[in-house]
Amino acid sequence: MPTWRPTRNARKNDSDADWPLAERPRERLLVQGAQELADAELLAICLRTGIAGKSAVELARDLIGEFGSVRALLSASAPELARRRGLGNAKAAQLLASVELARRSLSEEIRVQDALASPQAVRDYLRLILGRKDREVFVALMLDAQNRVRATEELFHGTLTQTSVYPREVVKCALRHNAAALIFAHNHPSGVAEPSHADELLTRTLKSALALVDVQVLDHFIVAGGRTLSFAERGLL
């Protein structure tokens, strides 16, 4: 089995340098693969170093505990992250850059594949763009005739409890992008993923308006925290 030998600088900067080589998360990732590491170990690699009295892994465990989950941690704003002991501006920037790279990777994936053939990628993408919002945001994914996503539009913004969506504006946007189909999504900052009666009525109204210009509505997702609910799967379209 290959052995990873840290450079001198890596030893100097790595607060886990006294650990047995096989137990260090960076070395385990290179030998065993990222999928074999726990959440705290993956986060520790992003953090790179710990703080006085705590290794990077211990610091990562503490941060996940403080935020309650990895999703909540990575959904936090830059100022909120930077305030945490052991992070600061530099490490907060590293974490946010990792999240943005993941978002862009998923965006590329759904642009080159049939969105209906890769539903998990669509869900993951929507969680990344909507999960961090503290007020309701209504977005539309504009799809071509092969169901590939060509654009994502944030159409309306609301309060914490509601948003106003105008069918005429949605139709105009679909025509501007020459969309053959749309996928809608909005977030529930309350964390409750269940659709309201207003959500169902809005979806039916938009579907009817778009049908007049020969544009299909393929789905409507609600994003609430780490959950996504599909209207199509619920039989609500």
PDB file of C-alpha atoms in Angstrom, residues 130-211:
ATOM      1  CA  LEU A 130     -31.870  28.060  -1.907  1.00  0.00           C
ATOM      2  CA  GLY A 131     -30.953  26.364   1.362  1.00  0.00           C
ATOM      3  CA  ARG A 132     -29.047  29.383   2.695  1.00  0.00           C
ATOM      4  CA  LYS A 133     -31.774  31.970   2.022  1.00  0.00           C
ATOM      5  CA  ASP A 134     -33.427  33.565   5.049  1.00  0.00           C
ATOM      6  CA  ARG A 135     -36.472  34.716   3.090  1.00  0.00           C
ATOM      7  CA  GLU A 136     -38.554  33.081   0.392  1.00  0.00           C
ATOM      8  CA  VAL A 137     -37.088  33.081  -3.091  1.00  0.00           C
ATOM      9  CA  PHE A 138     -38.860  31.729  -6.168  1.00  0.00           C
ATOM     10  CA  VAL A 139     -36.632  30.447  -8.955  1.00  0.00           C
ATOM     11  CA  ALA A 140     -37.181  28.880 -12.351  1.00  0.00           C
ATOM     12  CA  LEU A 141     -34.853  26.554 -14.204  1.00  0.00           C
ATOM     13  CA  MET A 142     -35.176  27.182 -17.940  1.00  0.00           C
ATOM     14  CA  LEU A 143     -34.865  23.966 -19.963  1.00  0.00           C
ATOM     15  CA  ASP A 144     -34.374  23.351 -23.665  1.00  0.00           C
ATOM     16  CA  ALA A 145     -36.128  20.687 -25.741  1.00  0.00           C
ATOM     17  CA  GLN A 146     -33.703  18.036 -24.417  1.00  0.00           C
ATOM     18  CA  ASN A 147     -34.519  19.017 -20.814  1.00  0.00           C
ATOM     19  CA  ARG A 148     -31.070  20.495 -20.254  1.00  0.00           C
ATOM     20  CA  VAL A 149     -30.950  23.488 -17.956  1.00  0.00           C
ATOM     21  CA  ARG A 150     -29.914  26.575 -19.881  1.00  0.00           C
ATOM     22  CA  ALA A 151     -30.502  29.250 -17.228  1.00  0.00           C
ATOM     23  CA  THR A 152     -31.569  29.733 -13.635  1.00  0.00           C
ATOM     24  CA  GLU A 153     -33.623  32.828 -12.867  1.00  0.00           C
ATOM     25  CA  GLU A 154     -34.476  34.198  -9.424  1.00  0.00           C
ATOM     26  CA  LEU A 155     -37.860  35.625 -10.328  1.00  0.00           C
ATOM     27  CA  PHE A 156     -39.365  36.806  -7.064  1.00  0.00           C
ATOM     28  CA  HIS A 157     -38.302  37.503  -3.489  1.00  0.00           C
ATOM     29  CA  GLY A 158     -40.622  37.607  -0.531  1.00  0.00           C
ATOM     30  CA  THR A 159     -40.696  37.780   3.222  1.00  0.00           C
ATOM     31  CA  LEU A 160     -40.033  34.925   5.600  1.00  0.00           C
ATOM     32  CA  THR A 161     -43.566  33.653   5.136  1.00  0.00           C
ATOM     33  CA  GLN A 162     -44.740  34.444   1.612  1.00  0.00           C
ATOM     34  CA  THR A 163     -43.804  35.643  -1.833  1.00  0.00           C
ATOM     35  CA  SER A 164     -45.771  37.196  -4.679  1.00  0.00           C
ATOM     36  CA  VAL A 165     -45.369  35.487  -8.017  1.00  0.00           C
ATOM     37  CA  TYR A 166     -46.842  37.003 -11.180  1.00  0.00           C
ATOM     38  CA  PRO A 167     -47.679  34.505 -13.980  1.00  0.00           C
ATOM     39  CA  ARG A 168     -47.240  37.155 -16.707  1.00  0.00           C
ATOM     40  CA  GLU A 169     -43.623  37.754 -15.628  1.00  0.00           C
ATOM     41  CA  VAL A 170     -42.922  34.022 -15.561  1.00  0.00           C
ATOM     42  CA  VAL A 171     -44.290  33.626 -19.098  1.00  0.00           C
ATOM     43  CA  LYS A 172     -42.219  36.576 -20.346  1.00  0.00           C
ATOM     44  CA  CYS A 173     -39.083  35.070 -18.820  1.00  0.00           C
ATOM     45  CA  ALA A 174     -39.744  31.664 -20.383  1.00  0.00           C
ATOM     46  CA  LEU A 175     -40.216  33.250 -23.815  1.00  0.00           C
ATOM     47  CA  ARG A 176     -37.093  35.381 -23.423  1.00  0.00           C
ATOM     48  CA  HIS A 177     -35.022  32.237 -22.843  1.00  0.00           C
ATOM     49  CA  ASN A 178     -36.898  30.313 -25.556  1.00  0.00           C
ATOM     50  CA  ALA A 179     -37.562  27.640 -22.922  1.00  0.00           C
ATOM     51  CA  ALA A 180     -39.342  24.423 -23.850  1.00  0.00           C
ATOM     52  CA  ALA A 181     -39.992  23.548 -20.225  1.00  0.00           C
ATOM     53  CA  LEU A 182     -39.520  24.908 -16.710  1.00  0.00           C
ATOM     54  CA  ILE A 183     -38.791  23.551 -13.268  1.00  0.00           C
ATOM     55  CA  PHE A 184     -39.890  25.803 -10.425  1.00  0.00           C
ATOM     56  CA  ALA A 185     -38.485  25.889  -6.916  1.00  0.00           C
ATOM     57  CA  HIS A 186     -38.876  27.992  -3.829  1.00  0.00           C
ATOM     58  CA  ASN A 187     -37.638  27.724  -0.287  1.00  0.00           C
ATOM     59  CA  HIS A 188     -39.429  27.564   3.041  1.00  0.00           C
ATOM     60  CA  PRO A 189     -37.164  29.284   5.589  1.00  0.00           C
ATOM     61  CA  SER A 190     -39.378  27.841   8.326  1.00  0.00           C
ATOM     62  CA  GLY A 191     -37.857  24.441   7.592  1.00  0.00           C
ATOM     63  CA  VAL A 192     -41.234  22.830   6.814  1.00  0.00           C
ATOM     64  CA  ALA A 193     -41.172  21.219   3.378  1.00  0.00           C
ATOM     65  CA  GLU A 194     -44.903  20.571   3.043  1.00  0.00           C
ATOM     66  CA  PRO A 195     -46.643  22.600   0.314  1.00  0.00           C
ATOM     67  CA  SER A 196     -49.328  25.055   1.359  1.00  0.00           C
ATOM     68  CA  HIS A 197     -52.659  25.441  -0.411  1.00  0.00           C
ATOM     69  CA  ALA A 198     -51.285  28.673  -1.895  1.00  0.00           C
ATOM     70  CA  ASP A 199     -48.250  26.771  -3.247  1.00  0.00           C
ATOM     71  CA  GLU A 200     -50.505  24.254  -4.987  1.00  0.00           C
ATOM     72  CA  LEU A 201     -52.793  26.949  -6.407  1.00  0.00           C
ATOM     73  CA  LEU A 202     -49.825  28.943  -7.701  1.00  0.00           C
ATOM     74  CA  THR A 203     -48.373  25.888  -9.424  1.00  0.00           C
ATOM     75  CA  ARG A 204     -51.642  25.132 -11.214  1.00  0.00           C
ATOM     76  CA  THR A 205     -51.981  28.786 -12.265  1.00  0.00           C
ATOM     77  CA  LEU A 206     -48.450  28.902 -13.681  1.00  0.00           C
ATOM     78  CA  LYS A 207     -48.892  25.577 -15.469  1.00  0.00           C
ATOM     79  CA  SER A 208     -52.065  26.834 -17.156  1.00  0.00           C
ATOM     80  CA  ALA A 209     -50.507  30.162 -18.154  1.00  0.00           C
ATOM     81  CA  LEU A 210     -47.416  28.506 -19.642  1.00  0.00           C
ATOM     82  CA  ALA A 211     -49.486  25.921 -21.519  1.00  0.00           C
TER      83      ALA A 211
END
